[in-house]
Short mmCIF file of C-alpha atoms in Angstrom, two decimals:
data_model
loop_
_atom_site.label_atom_id
_atom_site.label_comp_id
_atom_site.label_asym_id
_atom_site.label_seq_id
_atom_site.Cartn_x
_atom_site.Cartn_y
_atom_site.Cartn_z
CA MET A 1 -2.05 -9.32 -23.63
CA LYS A 2 -5.21 -11.34 -22.93
CA ASN A 3 -3.25 -13.81 -20.78
CA VAL A 4 -1.70 -10.89 -18.91
CA LYS A 5 -5.15 -9.57 -18.01
CA LEU A 6 -6.12 -13.01 -16.73
CA LEU A 7 -3.02 -13.05 -14.54
CA VAL A 8 -3.93 -9.61 -13.12
CA LYS A 9 -7.39 -10.94 -12.26
CA PHE A 10 -5.83 -14.03 -10.71
CA GLU A 11 -3.59 -11.87 -8.50
CA LEU A 12 -6.63 -10.00 -7.19
CA ILE A 13 -8.45 -13.28 -6.55
CA ILE A 14 -5.38 -14.47 -4.61
CA ALA A 15 -5.45 -11.25 -2.54
CA THR A 16 -9.10 -11.92 -1.69
CA ALA A 17 -8.25 -15.51 -0.78
CA ILE A 18 -5.48 -14.25 1.53
CA ALA A 19 -7.95 -11.93 3.29
CA ILE A 20 -10.61 -14.64 3.68
CA ALA A 21 -8.12 -17.31 4.80
CA THR A 22 -6.67 -14.93 7.40
CA LEU A 23 -10.14 -14.08 8.70
CA ALA A 24 -10.89 -17.81 8.91
CA GLY A 25 -7.63 -18.45 10.78
CA LYS A 26 -6.23 -20.76 8.06
CA SER A 27 -2.54 -19.81 8.25
CA ASN A 28 -1.36 -22.63 5.95
CA LEU A 29 -3.75 -21.48 3.22
CA VAL A 30 -2.57 -17.90 3.70
CA SER A 31 1.04 -19.00 3.13
CA LEU A 32 0.08 -21.02 0.05
CA CYS A 33 -1.77 -18.07 -1.49
CA PHE A 34 1.03 -15.68 -0.58
CA TYR A 35 3.73 -17.71 -2.33
CA THR A 36 1.43 -18.39 -5.27
CA SER A 37 1.15 -14.64 -5.77
CA PHE A 38 4.95 -14.48 -6.16
CA PHE A 39 4.81 -17.17 -8.84
CA VAL A 40 2.11 -15.26 -10.72
CA MET A 41 4.21 -12.09 -10.43
CA MET A 42 7.21 -13.88 -11.95
CA VAL A 43 5.07 -15.03 -14.88
CA LEU A 44 3.82 -11.47 -15.41
CA VAL A 45 7.38 -10.12 -15.39
CA LEU A 46 8.50 -12.72 -17.94
CA LYS A 47 5.54 -12.05 -20.23
CA LEU A 48 6.17 -8.30 -20.22
CA SER A 49 9.98 -8.41 -20.14
CA ARG A 50 10.30 -7.04 -23.68
CA TYR A 51 8.95 -3.61 -22.68
CA ARG A 52 11.54 -0.93 -21.96
CA SER A 53 11.15 2.29 -19.97
CA GLN A 54 12.98 4.54 -17.54
CA CYS A 55 10.83 3.22 -14.70
CA LYS A 56 11.84 -0.35 -15.44
CA THR A 57 15.51 0.67 -15.43
CA VAL A 58 15.13 2.43 -12.06
CA ALA A 59 13.22 -0.55 -10.62
CA VAL A 60 15.85 -3.08 -11.75
CA VAL A 61 18.76 -0.91 -10.54
CA THR A 62 17.02 -0.45 -7.17
CA ILE A 63 16.50 -4.21 -6.78
CA ILE A 64 20.17 -4.88 -7.69
CA PHE A 65 21.40 -2.31 -5.14
CA ALA A 66 19.02 -3.75 -2.54
CA PHE A 67 20.34 -7.27 -3.13
CA GLY A 68 23.90 -5.91 -2.91
CA SER A 69 23.03 -4.43 0.48
CA VAL A 70 21.68 -7.81 1.63
CA VAL A 71 24.94 -9.49 0.57
CA ILE A 72 27.11 -6.84 2.26
CA SER A 73 25.04 -7.16 5.43
CA ALA A 74 25.48 -10.93 5.36
CA PHE A 75 29.28 -10.57 5.09
CA SER A 76 29.42 -8.01 7.90
CA CYS A 77 27.29 -10.21 10.17
CA GLY A 78 29.29 -13.28 9.27
CA GLU A 79 26.23 -15.32 8.37
CA LEU A 80 23.51 -15.54 5.75
CA PRO A 81 20.06 -14.24 6.73
CA PRO A 82 17.60 -17.12 7.30
CA LEU A 83 15.33 -17.96 4.37
CA SER A 84 12.32 -16.82 6.41
CA ASN A 85 13.94 -13.37 6.67
CA MET A 86 14.42 -13.09 2.89
CA ILE A 87 10.67 -12.62 2.51
CA PHE A 88 11.14 -8.88 3.10
CA PHE A 89 13.50 -8.60 0.12
CA LEU A 90 11.15 -10.68 -2.04
CA VAL A 91 8.19 -8.45 -1.16
CA PHE A 92 10.21 -5.31 -1.84
CA SER A 93 11.33 -6.62 -5.25
CA ALA A 94 7.85 -7.86 -6.17
CA LEU A 95 6.33 -4.52 -5.21
CA LEU A 96 8.69 -2.53 -7.45
CA MET A 97 8.05 -4.82 -10.41
CA TYR A 98 4.29 -4.77 -9.78
CA LEU A 99 4.26 -0.96 -9.76
CA TYR A 100 6.18 -0.94 -13.02
CA LEU A 101 3.92 -3.54 -14.68
CA LEU A 102 0.75 -1.64 -13.77
CA GLN A 103 1.95 1.19 -16.02
CA ILE A 104 2.28 -0.94 -19.15
CA ILE A 105 -0.56 -3.47 -18.89
CA ASP A 106 -3.35 -2.55 -21.30
CA ILE A 107 -6.68 -1.83 -19.62
CA ASP A 108 -10.00 -1.73 -21.45
CA TYR A 109 -13.58 -1.42 -20.23
CA ALA A 110 -13.93 -5.16 -19.62
CA LEU A 111 -10.91 -5.32 -17.30
CA PHE A 112 -11.81 -2.00 -15.62
CA ASN A 113 -15.37 -3.16 -14.95
CA TRP A 114 -14.15 -6.53 -13.63
CA ILE A 115 -11.77 -4.87 -11.18
CA MET A 116 -14.50 -2.54 -9.92
CA LYS A 117 -16.87 -5.47 -9.37
CA TRP A 118 -14.06 -7.36 -7.67
CA GLY A 119 -13.65 -4.30 -5.42
CA ILE A 120 -17.22 -4.72 -4.16
CA VAL A 121 -16.59 -8.39 -3.32
CA PHE A 122 -13.31 -7.52 -1.59
CA SER A 123 -14.95 -4.67 0.35
CA SER A 124 -17.61 -7.10 1.58
CA CYS A 125 -15.17 -9.58 3.15
CA PHE A 126 -14.58 -7.79 6.44
CA PRO A 127 -18.18 -6.67 7.22
CA ILE A 128 -19.49 -10.17 6.37
CA ALA A 129 -16.84 -11.78 8.59
CA TYR A 130 -17.67 -9.41 11.46
CA TYR A 131 -21.47 -9.21 11.29
CA ILE A 132 -22.45 -12.60 9.82
CA PHE A 133 -19.68 -14.99 10.89
CA ASN A 134 -19.04 -13.15 14.17
CA ILE A 135 -15.24 -13.06 13.74
CA ARG A 136 -14.42 -10.49 16.41
CA THR A 137 -11.11 -11.45 17.99
CA ASN A 138 -9.27 -8.66 19.80
CA GLN A 139 -5.71 -7.80 20.74
CA ALA A 140 -5.00 -5.32 23.53
CA GLY A 141 -8.59 -4.10 23.32
CA TYR A 142 -8.60 -3.49 19.55
CA LEU A 143 -10.28 -5.51 16.82
CA SER A 144 -7.87 -7.91 15.07
CA MET A 145 -10.20 -10.51 13.42
CA ASN A 146 -7.51 -13.25 13.41
CA TYR A 147 -4.85 -10.98 11.88
CA SER A 148 -1.50 -10.96 13.69
CA ASN A 149 -2.24 -7.46 15.01
CA SER A 150 -4.93 -4.79 14.76
CA ASN A 151 -2.75 -2.46 12.67
CA LEU A 152 -2.35 -5.09 9.94
CA LEU A 153 -6.11 -5.61 9.93
CA GLY A 154 -6.61 -1.85 9.70
CA MET A 155 -4.37 -1.60 6.62
CA TRP A 156 -6.43 -4.27 4.83
CA ILE A 157 -9.73 -2.68 5.86
CA LEU A 158 -8.45 0.66 4.58
CA GLN A 159 -8.10 -0.86 1.10
CA ALA A 160 -11.62 -2.30 1.37
CA THR A 161 -12.90 1.14 2.35
CA LEU A 162 -11.18 2.80 -0.61
CA PHE A 163 -12.70 0.33 -3.09
CA ALA A 164 -16.13 0.88 -1.52
CA PHE A 165 -15.75 4.65 -2.00
CA LEU A 166 -14.58 4.30 -5.61
CA ASN A 167 -17.52 2.04 -6.41
CA LEU A 168 -19.89 4.52 -4.78
CA PHE A 169 -18.90 7.03 -7.48
CA TRP A 170 -18.68 4.48 -10.30
CA GLN A 171 -21.71 2.21 -9.88
CA LYS A 172 -25.06 3.21 -11.37
CA GLY A 173 -28.46 2.62 -9.80
CA LEU A 174 -29.83 3.21 -6.31
CA ILE A 175 -29.44 -0.41 -5.17
CA LYS A 176 -25.77 -0.64 -6.15
CA LYS A 177 -25.02 2.77 -4.64
CA GLY A 178 -26.90 1.77 -1.49
CA ILE A 179 -24.75 -1.35 -1.15
CA CYS A 180 -21.61 0.77 -1.60
CA ILE A 181 -22.77 3.23 1.10
CA ILE A 182 -23.36 0.34 3.51
CA LEU A 183 -19.89 -1.03 2.71
CA CYS A 184 -18.31 2.38 3.28
CA ILE A 185 -20.01 2.83 6.66
CA THR A 186 -19.35 -0.70 7.94
CA ASN A 187 -15.72 -0.75 6.85
CA ILE A 188 -15.06 2.65 8.45
CA LYS A 189 -16.65 1.35 11.68
CA LEU A 190 -14.34 -1.68 11.60
CA LEU A 191 -11.40 0.62 10.89
CA LEU A 192 -12.26 2.63 14.00
CA LEU A 193 -12.58 -0.56 16.07
CA SER A 194 -9.11 -1.63 14.92
CA GLY A 195 -7.68 1.61 16.35
CA THR A 196 -5.34 2.02 13.37
CA ARG A 197 -4.59 5.73 13.56
CA ASN A 198 -2.26 5.76 10.56
CA ALA A 199 -4.92 4.30 8.29
CA LEU A 200 -7.53 6.75 9.56
CA LEU A 201 -5.17 9.70 9.14
CA ALA A 202 -4.23 8.55 5.64
CA LEU A 203 -7.92 8.29 4.70
CA VAL A 204 -8.59 11.83 5.96
CA VAL A 205 -5.60 13.31 4.11
CA GLY A 206 -6.65 11.53 0.91
CA GLY A 207 -10.16 12.93 1.31
CA VAL A 208 -8.76 16.45 1.71
CA ILE A 209 -6.73 16.11 -1.49
CA ILE A 210 -9.84 14.97 -3.39
CA LEU A 211 -11.89 17.90 -2.04
CA LEU A 212 -9.18 20.40 -3.01
CA HIS A 213 -9.20 19.04 -6.57
CA LEU A 214 -12.98 18.62 -6.83
CA TYR A 215 -13.48 21.45 -9.29
CA ARG A 216 -10.02 21.52 -10.83
CA LYS A 217 -9.60 20.10 -14.29
CA CYS A 218 -5.81 20.15 -14.09
CA LYS A 219 -3.76 17.11 -13.14
CA TYR A 220 -1.97 16.80 -9.81
CA SER A 221 1.12 19.01 -9.63
CA LYS A 222 4.63 17.53 -9.75
CA GLY A 223 5.25 19.14 -6.36
CA LEU A 224 2.36 17.20 -4.83
CA LEU A 225 3.57 13.94 -6.40
CA PHE A 226 7.08 14.46 -5.02
CA GLY A 227 5.62 15.38 -1.64
CA VAL A 228 3.67 12.11 -1.57
CA ALA A 229 6.81 10.14 -2.49
CA VAL A 230 8.88 11.61 0.38
CA LEU A 231 6.14 12.09 2.99
CA PRO A 232 6.83 9.00 5.18
CA ILE A 233 10.51 9.86 5.73
CA LEU A 234 9.72 13.57 5.99
CA PHE A 235 7.08 12.85 8.65
CA LEU A 236 9.59 10.74 10.60
CA ILE A 237 12.17 13.55 10.60
CA MET A 238 9.59 16.14 11.68
CA TYR A 239 8.16 13.83 14.37
CA LEU A 240 11.55 13.10 15.94
CA SER A 241 12.58 16.76 15.75
CA ALA A 242 9.42 18.01 17.44
CA PHE A 243 8.74 15.06 19.77
CA SER A 244 9.32 17.01 22.99
CA VAL A 245 6.72 19.59 21.89
CA LEU A 246 4.22 17.00 20.63
CA SER A 247 4.38 14.93 23.82
CA GLU A 248 3.33 17.94 25.92
CA ASN A 249 0.89 19.66 23.56
CA LYS A 250 -2.77 19.19 24.60
CA PHE A 251 -3.98 19.21 20.99
CA PHE A 252 -1.76 16.29 19.94
CA LEU A 253 -2.42 14.42 23.18
CA GLN A 254 -6.03 14.08 21.99
CA PHE A 255 -4.81 11.56 19.40
CA ALA A 256 -3.45 9.25 22.09
CA MET A 257 -5.41 6.00 22.51
CA GLU A 258 -5.35 3.29 25.16
CA GLY A 259 -2.08 1.43 24.65
CA LYS A 260 -1.18 3.73 21.75
CA GLY A 261 0.37 6.91 23.09
CA ILE A 262 1.89 9.77 21.12
CA ASP A 263 5.29 8.21 21.86
CA SER A 264 4.38 4.75 20.53
CA ARG A 265 6.80 5.03 17.59
CA TYR A 266 9.50 7.22 19.18
CA GLU A 267 11.53 4.51 20.90
CA MET A 268 11.50 2.15 17.91
CA TRP A 269 12.48 4.85 15.42
CA THR A 270 15.28 6.29 17.58
CA ALA A 271 16.62 2.79 18.34
CA THR A 272 16.58 1.88 14.64
CA LEU A 273 18.42 5.06 13.65
CA TYR A 274 20.94 4.50 16.46
CA ASN A 275 21.65 0.97 15.21
CA LEU A 276 22.11 2.39 11.71
CA LYS A 277 25.13 4.48 12.73
CA GLY A 278 27.96 3.65 10.38
CA LYS A 279 25.63 1.63 8.16
CA LEU A 280 23.59 4.33 6.44
CA LEU A 281 25.04 3.55 3.02
CA THR A 282 24.01 -0.12 2.88
CA GLY A 283 21.70 -0.58 5.86
CA SER A 284 21.78 -3.71 8.01
CA TYR A 285 19.44 -6.28 6.52
CA CYS A 286 20.48 -9.12 8.82
CA SER A 287 19.66 -7.24 12.01
CA LEU A 288 17.14 -4.54 11.04
CA ALA A 289 14.99 -5.99 8.23
CA GLY A 290 11.31 -6.07 9.14
CA ASN A 291 8.55 -3.70 10.13
CA VAL A 292 9.90 -0.64 11.91
CA HIS A 293 6.57 1.14 11.49
CA ASN A 294 7.57 3.58 8.76
CA SER A 295 7.70 2.47 5.13
CA HIS A 296 10.75 4.55 4.18
CA LEU A 297 12.63 3.73 7.39
CA VAL A 298 12.08 0.05 6.52
CA ILE A 299 13.99 0.66 3.26
CA LEU A 300 16.68 2.77 4.92
CA ALA A 301 17.26 0.23 7.70
CA SER A 302 17.26 -2.78 5.38
CA TYR A 303 19.10 -1.50 2.30
CA GLY A 304 20.59 1.92 3.05
CA VAL A 305 20.20 5.48 1.84
CA ILE A 306 21.02 4.81 -1.85
CA VAL A 307 18.15 2.34 -2.20
CA LEU A 308 15.84 4.72 -0.32
CA ILE A 309 16.65 7.58 -2.73
CA LEU A 310 16.19 5.28 -5.74
CA THR A 311 12.84 4.09 -4.36
CA ILE A 312 11.62 7.66 -3.88
CA ILE A 313 12.67 8.51 -7.45
CA PHE A 314 10.88 5.40 -8.70
CA LEU A 315 7.66 6.19 -6.81
CA TYR A 316 7.72 9.74 -8.17
CA LYS A 317 8.25 8.54 -11.76
CA VAL A 318 5.46 5.97 -11.47
CA MET A 319 2.98 8.52 -10.12
CA ARG A 320 4.04 11.13 -12.68
CA ASN A 321 3.57 8.70 -15.57
CA VAL A 322 0.13 7.65 -14.36
CA ASN A 323 -0.87 11.24 -13.52
CA ASN A 324 -0.17 12.25 -17.13
CA GLN A 325 -2.93 9.83 -18.18
CA CYS A 326 -5.51 11.14 -15.69
CA ASP A 327 -8.06 13.14 -17.69
CA SER A 328 -11.18 12.60 -15.57
CA PHE A 329 -12.05 13.25 -11.95
CA PHE A 330 -12.58 9.53 -11.34
CA GLN A 331 -9.05 8.79 -12.54
CA LYS A 332 -7.73 11.39 -10.09
CA MET A 333 -9.74 9.69 -7.34
CA CYS A 334 -8.03 6.40 -8.16
CA LEU A 335 -4.61 8.05 -7.98
CA ALA A 336 -5.59 9.67 -4.67
CA ALA A 337 -6.40 6.16 -3.39
CA PHE A 338 -2.81 5.21 -4.14
CA PHE A 339 -1.66 8.36 -2.31
CA VAL A 340 -3.56 7.09 0.73
CA THR A 341 -1.62 3.83 0.57
CA ILE A 342 1.67 5.78 0.60
CA PHE A 343 0.42 8.04 3.43
CA MET A 344 -0.29 4.89 5.46
CA GLY A 345 3.47 4.37 5.52
CA ILE A 346 4.07 7.28 7.91
CA GLY A 347 3.46 4.97 10.86
CA GLU A 348 3.50 1.49 9.35
CA GLY A 349 5.94 -0.52 7.27
CA ALA A 350 2.91 -1.10 5.04
CA LEU A 351 3.88 -2.10 1.50
CA PHE A 352 7.61 -2.55 2.07
CA SER A 353 7.67 -4.98 5.00
CA GLY A 354 5.56 -7.94 4.03
CA ALA A 355 2.00 -7.27 5.21
CA VAL A 356 0.98 -10.64 3.71
CA GLY A 357 0.21 -9.63 0.11
CA LEU A 358 -1.17 -6.18 0.90
CA TYR A 359 0.67 -4.72 -2.09
CA ILE A 360 -1.66 -6.54 -4.53
CA PRO A 361 -4.89 -4.61 -3.81
CA SER A 362 -3.01 -1.48 -2.68
CA CYS A 363 -1.39 -0.78 -6.04
CA ILE A 364 -4.12 -1.80 -8.48
CA TYR A 365 -5.41 1.79 -8.32
CA LEU A 366 -2.56 2.70 -10.68
CA LEU A 367 -4.04 0.45 -13.34
CA LEU A 368 -7.52 1.92 -12.80
CA CYS A 369 -6.03 5.42 -13.21
CA ARG A 370 -5.13 4.62 -16.79
CA TYR A 371 -8.69 4.06 -17.95
CA ASN A 372 -11.01 7.02 -18.49
CA PRO A 373 -14.59 5.80 -17.87
CA GLU A 374 -15.97 9.00 -19.40
CA HIS A 375 -14.63 7.93 -22.79
CA GLY A 376 -16.06 4.42 -22.50
#
């Protein structure tokens, strides 16, 4: 298991390299790191292949059904999807296996402490790039810092913000806590400059969940876990059903930003669902795979309703298994950080549509959840 822990550390180092290379505008290095992360993931899967669990079964079945949908889509379109388009399927498969692996990898104090220290380094990348190296590129008036768009930057900064917050509660000593406070403030400022409303909303909702459980010793309820698993698709249904009211309500109009109106997702979502008519069972990978700005709609459009249901079941099982091991408040904070990542999917493809390795730092919270720092 020692080699497995080294591979986990290597994956996180790769994620940091992806962030730094993107900030530096080194696209070739980003691609190299991205594909290296897939190789490391394959090695992890092979090393831990002997473990058996219900979650692994659901993950493998989901991947098989997803691949079947890709094949069916290829036959219906009369051509194979280009290799560049297969990246979405690879990311989806890697994410499911990564979530499964994070439940079975042993974590001790040494690994826990290393990840937390790594979190400080990762959280420092964006403020250092902005304030010291003056990387301040913009797109449509919003900070993008050499990322392909401001929303993608916002999703990465959100993860940096979450690690800064977790370290604020974990680190001891005034100097270390002071550094964490500075990182929290600067990353939130950059998040605001990116104009990524989904990330900001997800952060607020996660904070509310933490506050509601501040003095509760019990674990998160199964109802909450299921709600988190279905929230992105539930939000989409509610949004489309109430769009006419939302677009005229003064309260909701306050959330409109320059170039980002309340209707910014409406046309894409309705067009995607229209193109899915007659293809709900298997989706249409050849024509609809990619970021349709809702994590669960990405799955539905690419692979169909069966894979979406299986993915929701898998997410619920993963969170339930990890939640059963949460005995301390800090562990619940780590799980809430993962909730925030899922919440981000209400308006972004997030984890399921590429996002250039975002799944690596976004899911590591599940491993942190399984170590109780109060027990040493």
